Amino acid sequence: MNDLRIKGNRLWDSIMEMAKIGATKKGGCNRLALTDLDRQARDLFCEWCISVGCDISVDQIGNIFARRSGVDDTLPAVCTGSHLDTQPTGGKFDGVYGVLSGVEILRTLHENNVKTKAPIEVSVWTNEEGSRFSPAMQGSGVYVGRFSLEEEWDKRDIDGIRLKDELERIGYLGDQKVGSRNMGAFFEAHIEQGPILEDENIDIGVVRLGQGIRWYDVEVVGRESHAGTTPMHLRADAMAASADIISQIEQLAGRNAPNAVATTGFMQIYPNSRNTIPGTVNFSVDLRNPDADILAAMDKEFQAYCKKLAADRGVIVNVDHFWYFEPVEFKASDNVKIAAEKMGYSHIDIYAGAGHDACYMADIVPSGMVFTPCEGGISHNEIENTTPEQCEAGCNVLMHAMLESAGLVSVGD
Ligand code: HGY
Ligand code: MN
Ligand code: MN
């Protein structure tokens, strides 16, 4: 069993095939959750899994599960998976690498006629990115009970389109009750999306922790007025106030260096006219830190600043802190480490800066993540890149970490 290996070229070709769905001119992917492009990606995943004998199920929030029977199907399944939705300027690998590593493992087990004790499952989680609908990790969050199904069904995108209607429209509003599968462990392979593995020339990141995340919607309400006739001291300028807040969160991260990060990535300005002082500005704030206490202190400082700024500037600042995700430990990471050592891959312990579906799966089953290097640590960017060899190494480690949990009965006839 130890010499069982995946086929790196086949995995790479599948990633390139999937990348054609929503391909952008700069070589990335724009495949937002629950769009027709997401449907095409989901359909291709299902087709590939059915071709190696898997059964497909879809749950009420559109999560997909491809199942390969074990010798004893009453045992909890050993699972892997990730996401197929991307950022608007996404790359070819974020999420997709994890899903297609699962597909490659199914192909490898199938063609080698491997019998495992427990069943193996590969999953596609709905809207991991949280770009079109908030929050991120939405499908896995509903699955583990962090979010209510009904509330998430009613979420709307920027054009007011309702999530449940989109699930129905693309044919992925499943009837399987969320959270009802018999799972025993969950592993996820993912590019690191940071620079450490590449900088240190390491093959595998054994992910021990997922950092904490706090998301806010901020609304600043001032007063529209004429850009030419309104003296500076009489303004209630929602844009200038927002600029203060955004530069303040950057300083907040600086005061909590080296691990704190803070980002505003989304903004709407009303009336968005060059010669009218903005009356209302809505924008996102994303604060993260691997230490829950530091992240709580950052939250407190940020909210206090918004209160004070509102009074100083005579504007209203509404802060909706709608998503908090505390740092999470991965309890099955040792499987990843053992697998990497068995195959002679270099490895280090690392923590995840991005959110991942495995972070929520860790609520319900022992979970582990396998990180692989990506070029320049760049992700959420169309130039996101890695190599076939790095993808192959991570997928081999994923397969053996899973087989360690699933138990091997036989290889070949
Ligand atoms: O936000 C994240 O970390 C992930 O890309 N959804
Ligand atoms: Mn991802
Ligand atoms: Mn992402």
PDB file of N, CA, C and O in Angstrom, residues 232-279:
ATOM      1  N   MET A 232     -15.565  73.385   3.993  1.00  0.00           N
ATOM      2  CA  MET A 232     -15.084  72.130   4.587  1.00  0.00           C
ATOM      3  C   MET A 232     -15.653  71.930   5.992  1.00  0.00           C
ATOM      4  O   MET A 232     -16.002  70.826   6.381  1.00  0.00           O
ATOM      5  N   HIS A 233     -15.769  73.009   6.780  1.00  0.00           N
ATOM      6  CA  HIS A 233     -16.172  72.814   8.185  1.00  0.00           C
ATOM      7  C   HIS A 233     -17.674  72.544   8.315  1.00  0.00           C
ATOM      8  O   HIS A 233     -18.157  72.172   9.380  1.00  0.00           O
ATOM      9  N   LEU A 234     -18.409  72.658   7.182  1.00  0.00           N
ATOM     10  CA  LEU A 234     -19.863  72.400   7.276  1.00  0.00           C
ATOM     11  C   LEU A 234     -20.233  71.045   6.677  1.00  0.00           C
ATOM     12  O   LEU A 234     -21.406  70.726   6.505  1.00  0.00           O
ATOM     13  N   ARG A 235     -19.239  70.262   6.347  1.00  0.00           N
ATOM     14  CA  ARG A 235     -19.543  69.001   5.643  1.00  0.00           C
ATOM     15  C   ARG A 235     -19.788  67.846   6.619  1.00  0.00           C
ATOM     16  O   ARG A 235     -19.200  67.811   7.708  1.00  0.00           O
ATOM     17  N   ALA A 236     -20.629  66.903   6.184  1.00  0.00           N
ATOM     18  CA  ALA A 236     -20.753  65.584   6.843  1.00  0.00           C
ATOM     19  C   ALA A 236     -20.417  64.585   5.739  1.00  0.00           C
ATOM     20  O   ALA A 236     -21.288  64.001   5.095  1.00  0.00           O
ATOM     21  N   ASP A 237     -19.121  64.471   5.502  1.00  0.00           N
ATOM     22  CA  ASP A 237     -18.617  63.758   4.311  1.00  0.00           C
ATOM     23  C   ASP A 237     -18.446  62.268   4.620  1.00  0.00           C
ATOM     24  O   ASP A 237     -17.481  61.861   5.295  1.00  0.00           O
ATOM     25  N   ALA A 238     -19.359  61.438   4.117  1.00  0.00           N
ATOM     26  CA  ALA A 238     -19.334  59.997   4.431  1.00  0.00           C
ATOM     27  C   ALA A 238     -18.082  59.340   3.854  1.00  0.00           C
ATOM     28  O   ALA A 238     -17.556  58.379   4.419  1.00  0.00           O
ATOM     29  N   MET A 239     -17.571  59.868   2.766  1.00  0.00           N
ATOM     30  CA  MET A 239     -16.395  59.251   2.126  1.00  0.00           C
ATOM     31  C   MET A 239     -15.134  59.545   2.922  1.00  0.00           C
ATOM     32  O   MET A 239     -14.327  58.652   3.196  1.00  0.00           O
ATOM     33  N   ALA A 240     -14.967  60.802   3.348  1.00  0.00           N
ATOM     34  CA  ALA A 240     -13.769  61.162   4.123  1.00  0.00           C
ATOM     35  C   ALA A 240     -13.777  60.398   5.450  1.00  0.00           C
ATOM     36  O   ALA A 240     -12.732  59.882   5.896  1.00  0.00           O
ATOM     37  N   ALA A 241     -14.963  60.244   6.044  1.00  0.00           N
ATOM     38  CA  ALA A 241     -15.064  59.481   7.307  1.00  0.00           C
ATOM     39  C   ALA A 241     -14.684  58.020   7.069  1.00  0.00           C
ATOM     40  O   ALA A 241     -13.934  57.415   7.836  1.00  0.00           O
ATOM     41  N   SER A 242     -15.162  57.465   5.952  1.00  0.00           N
ATOM     42  CA  SER A 242     -14.838  56.057   5.628  1.00  0.00           C
ATOM     43  C   SER A 242     -13.340  55.895   5.403  1.00  0.00           C
ATOM     44  O   SER A 242     -12.733  54.916   5.835  1.00  0.00           O
ATOM     45  N   ALA A 243     -12.742  56.890   4.761  1.00  0.00           N
ATOM     46  CA  ALA A 243     -11.291  56.813   4.504  1.00  0.00           C
ATOM     47  C   ALA A 243     -10.528  56.781   5.825  1.00  0.00           C
ATOM     48  O   ALA A 243      -9.569  56.020   5.984  1.00  0.00           O
ATOM     49  N   ASP A 244     -10.995  57.560   6.799  1.00  0.00           N
ATOM     50  CA  ASP A 244     -10.363  57.534   8.137  1.00  0.00           C
ATOM     51  C   ASP A 244     -10.444  56.132   8.729  1.00  0.00           C
ATOM     52  O   ASP A 244      -9.463  55.584   9.255  1.00  0.00           O
ATOM     53  N   ILE A 245     -11.632  55.523   8.642  1.00  0.00           N
ATOM     54  CA  ILE A 245     -11.825  54.192   9.255  1.00  0.00           C
ATOM     55  C   ILE A 245     -10.912  53.166   8.574  1.00  0.00           C
ATOM     56  O   ILE A 245     -10.224  52.373   9.218  1.00  0.00           O
ATOM     57  N   ILE A 246     -10.851  53.232   7.249  1.00  0.00           N
ATOM     58  CA  ILE A 246     -10.060  52.226   6.506  1.00  0.00           C
ATOM     59  C   ILE A 246      -8.568  52.397   6.792  1.00  0.00           C
ATOM     60  O   ILE A 246      -7.853  51.410   6.993  1.00  0.00           O
ATOM     61  N   SER A 247      -8.128  53.646   6.925  1.00  0.00           N
ATOM     62  CA  SER A 247      -6.692  53.778   7.251  1.00  0.00           C
ATOM     63  C   SER A 247      -6.463  53.362   8.714  1.00  0.00           C
ATOM     64  O   SER A 247      -5.410  52.808   9.059  1.00  0.00           O
ATOM     65  N   GLN A 248      -7.469  53.508   9.534  1.00  0.00           N
ATOM     66  CA  GLN A 248      -7.340  53.123  10.942  1.00  0.00           C
ATOM     67  C   GLN A 248      -7.237  51.602  11.098  1.00  0.00           C
ATOM     68  O   GLN A 248      -6.437  51.091  11.879  1.00  0.00           O
ATOM     69  N   ILE A 249      -7.970  50.838  10.314  1.00  0.00           N
ATOM     70  CA  ILE A 249      -7.872  49.368  10.457  1.00  0.00           C
ATOM     71  C   ILE A 249      -6.507  48.890   9.978  1.00  0.00           C
ATOM     72  O   ILE A 249      -5.946  47.923  10.485  1.00  0.00           O
ATOM     73  N   GLU A 250      -5.936  49.614   9.008  1.00  0.00           N
ATOM     74  CA  GLU A 250      -4.585  49.236   8.563  1.00  0.00           C
ATOM     75  C   GLU A 250      -3.589  49.472   9.710  1.00  0.00           C
ATOM     76  O   GLU A 250      -2.737  48.630  10.002  1.00  0.00           O
ATOM     77  N   GLN A 251      -3.751  50.601  10.418  1.00  0.00           N
ATOM     78  CA  GLN A 251      -2.857  50.877  11.562  1.00  0.00           C
ATOM     79  C   GLN A 251      -3.102  49.878  12.697  1.00  0.00           C
ATOM     80  O   GLN A 251      -2.156  49.438  13.370  1.00  0.00           O
ATOM     81  N   LEU A 252      -4.366  49.491  12.852  1.00  0.00           N
ATOM     82  CA  LEU A 252      -4.731  48.512  13.896  1.00  0.00           C
ATOM     83  C   LEU A 252      -3.971  47.206  13.654  1.00  0.00           C
ATOM     84  O   LEU A 252      -3.393  46.610  14.572  1.00  0.00           O
ATOM     85  N   ALA A 253      -3.929  46.774  12.388  1.00  0.00           N
ATOM     86  CA  ALA A 253      -3.173  45.542  12.072  1.00  0.00           C
ATOM     87  C   ALA A 253      -1.691  45.767  12.355  1.00  0.00           C
ATOM     88  O   ALA A 253      -1.011  44.903  12.924  1.00  0.00           O
ATOM     89  N   GLY A 254      -1.206  46.933  12.032  1.00  0.00           N
ATOM     90  CA  GLY A 254       0.222  47.242  12.283  1.00  0.00           C
ATOM     91  C   GLY A 254       0.554  47.192  13.764  1.00  0.00           C
ATOM     92  O   GLY A 254       1.583  46.653  14.165  1.00  0.00           O
ATOM     93  N   ARG A 255      -0.387  47.646  14.593  1.00  0.00           N
ATOM     94  CA  ARG A 255      -0.138  47.638  16.045  1.00  0.00           C
ATOM     95  C   ARG A 255      -0.164  46.214  16.596  1.00  0.00           C
ATOM     96  O   ARG A 255       0.297  45.953  17.697  1.00  0.00           O
ATOM     97  N   ASN A 256      -0.728  45.291  15.815  1.00  0.00           N
ATOM     98  CA  ASN A 256      -0.792  43.878  16.272  1.00  0.00           C
ATOM     99  C   ASN A 256       0.042  42.973  15.382  1.00  0.00           C
ATOM    100  O   ASN A 256      -0.259  41.781  15.226  1.00  0.00           O
ATOM    101  N   ALA A 257       1.076  43.552  14.766  1.00  0.00           N
ATOM    102  CA  ALA A 257       1.997  42.770  13.922  1.00  0.00           C
ATOM    103  C   ALA A 257       2.681  41.703  14.805  1.00  0.00           C
ATOM    104  O   ALA A 257       2.717  41.846  16.037  1.00  0.00           O
ATOM    105  N   PRO A 258       3.175  40.584  14.251  1.00  0.00           N
ATOM    106  CA  PRO A 258       3.279  40.359  12.799  1.00  0.00           C
ATOM    107  C   PRO A 258       2.094  39.562  12.225  1.00  0.00           C
ATOM    108  O   PRO A 258       1.990  39.391  11.039  1.00  0.00           O
ATOM    109  N   ASN A 259       1.157  39.092  13.080  1.00  0.00           N
ATOM    110  CA  ASN A 259       0.160  38.159  12.532  1.00  0.00           C
ATOM    111  C   ASN A 259      -1.178  38.781  12.159  1.00  0.00           C
ATOM    112  O   ASN A 259      -1.934  38.186  11.395  1.00  0.00           O
ATOM    113  N   ALA A 260      -1.472  39.991  12.681  1.00  0.00           N
ATOM    114  CA  ALA A 260      -2.806  40.546  12.406  1.00  0.00           C
ATOM    115  C   ALA A 260      -2.888  41.025  10.958  1.00  0.00           C
ATOM    116  O   ALA A 260      -1.912  41.510  10.388  1.00  0.00           O
ATOM    117  N   VAL A 261      -4.083  40.851  10.351  1.00  0.00           N
ATOM    118  CA  VAL A 261      -4.331  41.408   9.015  1.00  0.00           C
ATOM    119  C   VAL A 261      -5.691  42.084   9.033  1.00  0.00           C
ATOM    120  O   VAL A 261      -6.581  41.694   9.810  1.00  0.00           O
ATOM    121  N   ALA A 262      -5.836  43.120   8.196  1.00  0.00           N
ATOM    122  CA  ALA A 262      -7.095  43.879   8.131  1.00  0.00           C
ATOM    123  C   ALA A 262      -7.297  44.340   6.694  1.00  0.00           C
ATOM    124  O   ALA A 262      -6.356  44.787   6.045  1.00  0.00           O
ATOM    125  N   THR A 263      -8.546  44.194   6.195  1.00  0.00           N
ATOM    126  CA  THR A 263      -8.797  44.474   4.771  1.00  0.00           C
ATOM    127  C   THR A 263     -10.176  45.078   4.577  1.00  0.00           C
ATOM    128  O   THR A 263     -11.128  44.636   5.218  1.00  0.00           O
ATOM    129  N   THR A 264     -10.243  46.071   3.680  1.00  0.00           N
ATOM    130  CA  THR A 264     -11.532  46.490   3.137  1.00  0.00           C
ATOM    131  C   THR A 264     -11.491  46.157   1.658  1.00  0.00           C
ATOM    132  O   THR A 264     -10.616  46.644   0.949  1.00  0.00           O
ATOM    133  N   GLY A 265     -12.405  45.288   1.225  1.00  0.00           N
ATOM    134  CA  GLY A 265     -12.339  44.841  -0.167  1.00  0.00           C
ATOM    135  C   GLY A 265     -13.549  45.244  -0.982  1.00  0.00           C
ATOM    136  O   GLY A 265     -13.578  45.086  -2.182  1.00  0.00           O
ATOM    137  N   PHE A 266     -14.600  45.695  -0.291  1.00  0.00           N
ATOM    138  CA  PHE A 266     -15.868  45.983  -0.964  1.00  0.00           C
ATOM    139  C   PHE A 266     -16.354  47.365  -0.535  1.00  0.00           C
ATOM    140  O   PHE A 266     -16.247  47.719   0.645  1.00  0.00           O
ATOM    141  N   MET A 267     -16.835  48.148  -1.508  1.00  0.00           N
ATOM    142  CA  MET A 267     -17.330  49.483  -1.127  1.00  0.00           C
ATOM    143  C   MET A 267     -18.433  49.946  -2.090  1.00  0.00           C
ATOM    144  O   MET A 267     -18.353  49.619  -3.290  1.00  0.00           O
ATOM    145  N   GLN A 268     -19.459  50.579  -1.556  1.00  0.00           N
ATOM    146  CA  GLN A 268     -20.492  51.201  -2.397  1.00  0.00           C
ATOM    147  C   GLN A 268     -20.638  52.656  -1.950  1.00  0.00           C
ATOM    148  O   GLN A 268     -20.723  52.912  -0.742  1.00  0.00           O
ATOM    149  N   ILE A 269     -20.677  53.584  -2.891  1.00  0.00           N
ATOM    150  CA  ILE A 269     -20.731  55.005  -2.546  1.00  0.00           C
ATOM    151  C   ILE A 269     -22.045  55.570  -3.091  1.00  0.00           C
ATOM    152  O   ILE A 269     -22.415  55.294  -4.241  1.00  0.00           O
ATOM    153  N   TYR A 270     -22.733  56.357  -2.281  1.00  0.00           N
ATOM    154  CA  TYR A 270     -23.987  56.965  -2.753  1.00  0.00           C
ATOM    155  C   TYR A 270     -23.903  58.475  -2.574  1.00  0.00           C
ATOM    156  O   TYR A 270     -23.501  58.940  -1.488  1.00  0.00           O
ATOM    157  N   PRO A 271     -24.193  59.273  -3.609  1.00  0.00           N
ATOM    158  CA  PRO A 271     -24.723  58.903  -4.941  1.00  0.00           C
ATOM    159  C   PRO A 271     -23.619  58.591  -5.960  1.00  0.00           C
ATOM    160  O   PRO A 271     -23.910  58.426  -7.138  1.00  0.00           O
ATOM    161  N   ASN A 272     -22.353  58.559  -5.539  1.00  0.00           N
ATOM    162  CA  ASN A 272     -21.282  58.148  -6.463  1.00  0.00           C
ATOM    163  C   ASN A 272     -21.166  59.116  -7.658  1.00  0.00           C
ATOM    164  O   ASN A 272     -21.065  58.698  -8.806  1.00  0.00           O
ATOM    165  N   SER A 273     -21.202  60.420  -7.310  1.00  0.00           N
ATOM    166  CA  SER A 273     -21.086  61.450  -8.373  1.00  0.00           C
ATOM    167  C   SER A 273     -19.933  62.380  -7.997  1.00  0.00           C
ATOM    168  O   SER A 273     -19.838  62.831  -6.855  1.00  0.00           O
ATOM    169  N   ARG A 274     -19.076  62.677  -8.962  1.00  0.00           N
ATOM    170  CA  ARG A 274     -17.810  63.358  -8.627  1.00  0.00           C
ATOM    171  C   ARG A 274     -18.019  64.732  -7.995  1.00  0.00           C
ATOM    172  O   ARG A 274     -17.139  65.226  -7.281  1.00  0.00           O
ATOM    173  N   ASN A 275     -19.154  65.374  -8.213  1.00  0.00           N
ATOM    174  CA  ASN A 275     -19.289  66.726  -7.627  1.00  0.00           C
ATOM    175  C   ASN A 275     -20.395  66.804  -6.588  1.00  0.00           C
ATOM    176  O   ASN A 275     -20.964  67.871  -6.361  1.00  0.00           O
ATOM    177  N   THR A 276     -20.699  65.636  -5.976  1.00  0.00           N
ATOM    178  CA  THR A 276     -21.592  65.642  -4.807  1.00  0.00           C
ATOM    179  C   THR A 276     -20.882  64.953  -3.658  1.00  0.00           C
ATOM    180  O   THR A 276     -20.373  63.839  -3.809  1.00  0.00           O
ATOM    181  N   ILE A 277     -20.794  65.607  -2.533  1.00  0.00           N
ATOM    182  CA  ILE A 277     -20.158  65.003  -1.349  1.00  0.00           C
ATOM    183  C   ILE A 277     -20.954  63.757  -0.970  1.00  0.00           C
ATOM    184  O   ILE A 277     -22.184  63.863  -0.814  1.00  0.00           O
ATOM    185  N   PRO A 278     -20.278  62.587  -0.885  1.00  0.00           N
ATOM    186  CA  PRO A 278     -21.027  61.349  -0.623  1.00  0.00           C
ATOM    187  C   PRO A 278     -21.826  61.425   0.674  1.00  0.00           C
ATOM    188  O   PRO A 278     -21.295  61.799   1.720  1.00  0.00           O
ATOM    189  N   GLY A 279     -23.096  61.023   0.556  1.00  0.00           N
ATOM    190  CA  GLY A 279     -23.979  61.026   1.726  1.00  0.00           C
ATOM    191  C   GLY A 279     -23.911  59.711   2.478  1.00  0.00           C
ATOM    192  O   GLY A 279     -23.977  59.659   3.688  1.00  0.00           O
TER     193      GLY A 279
END
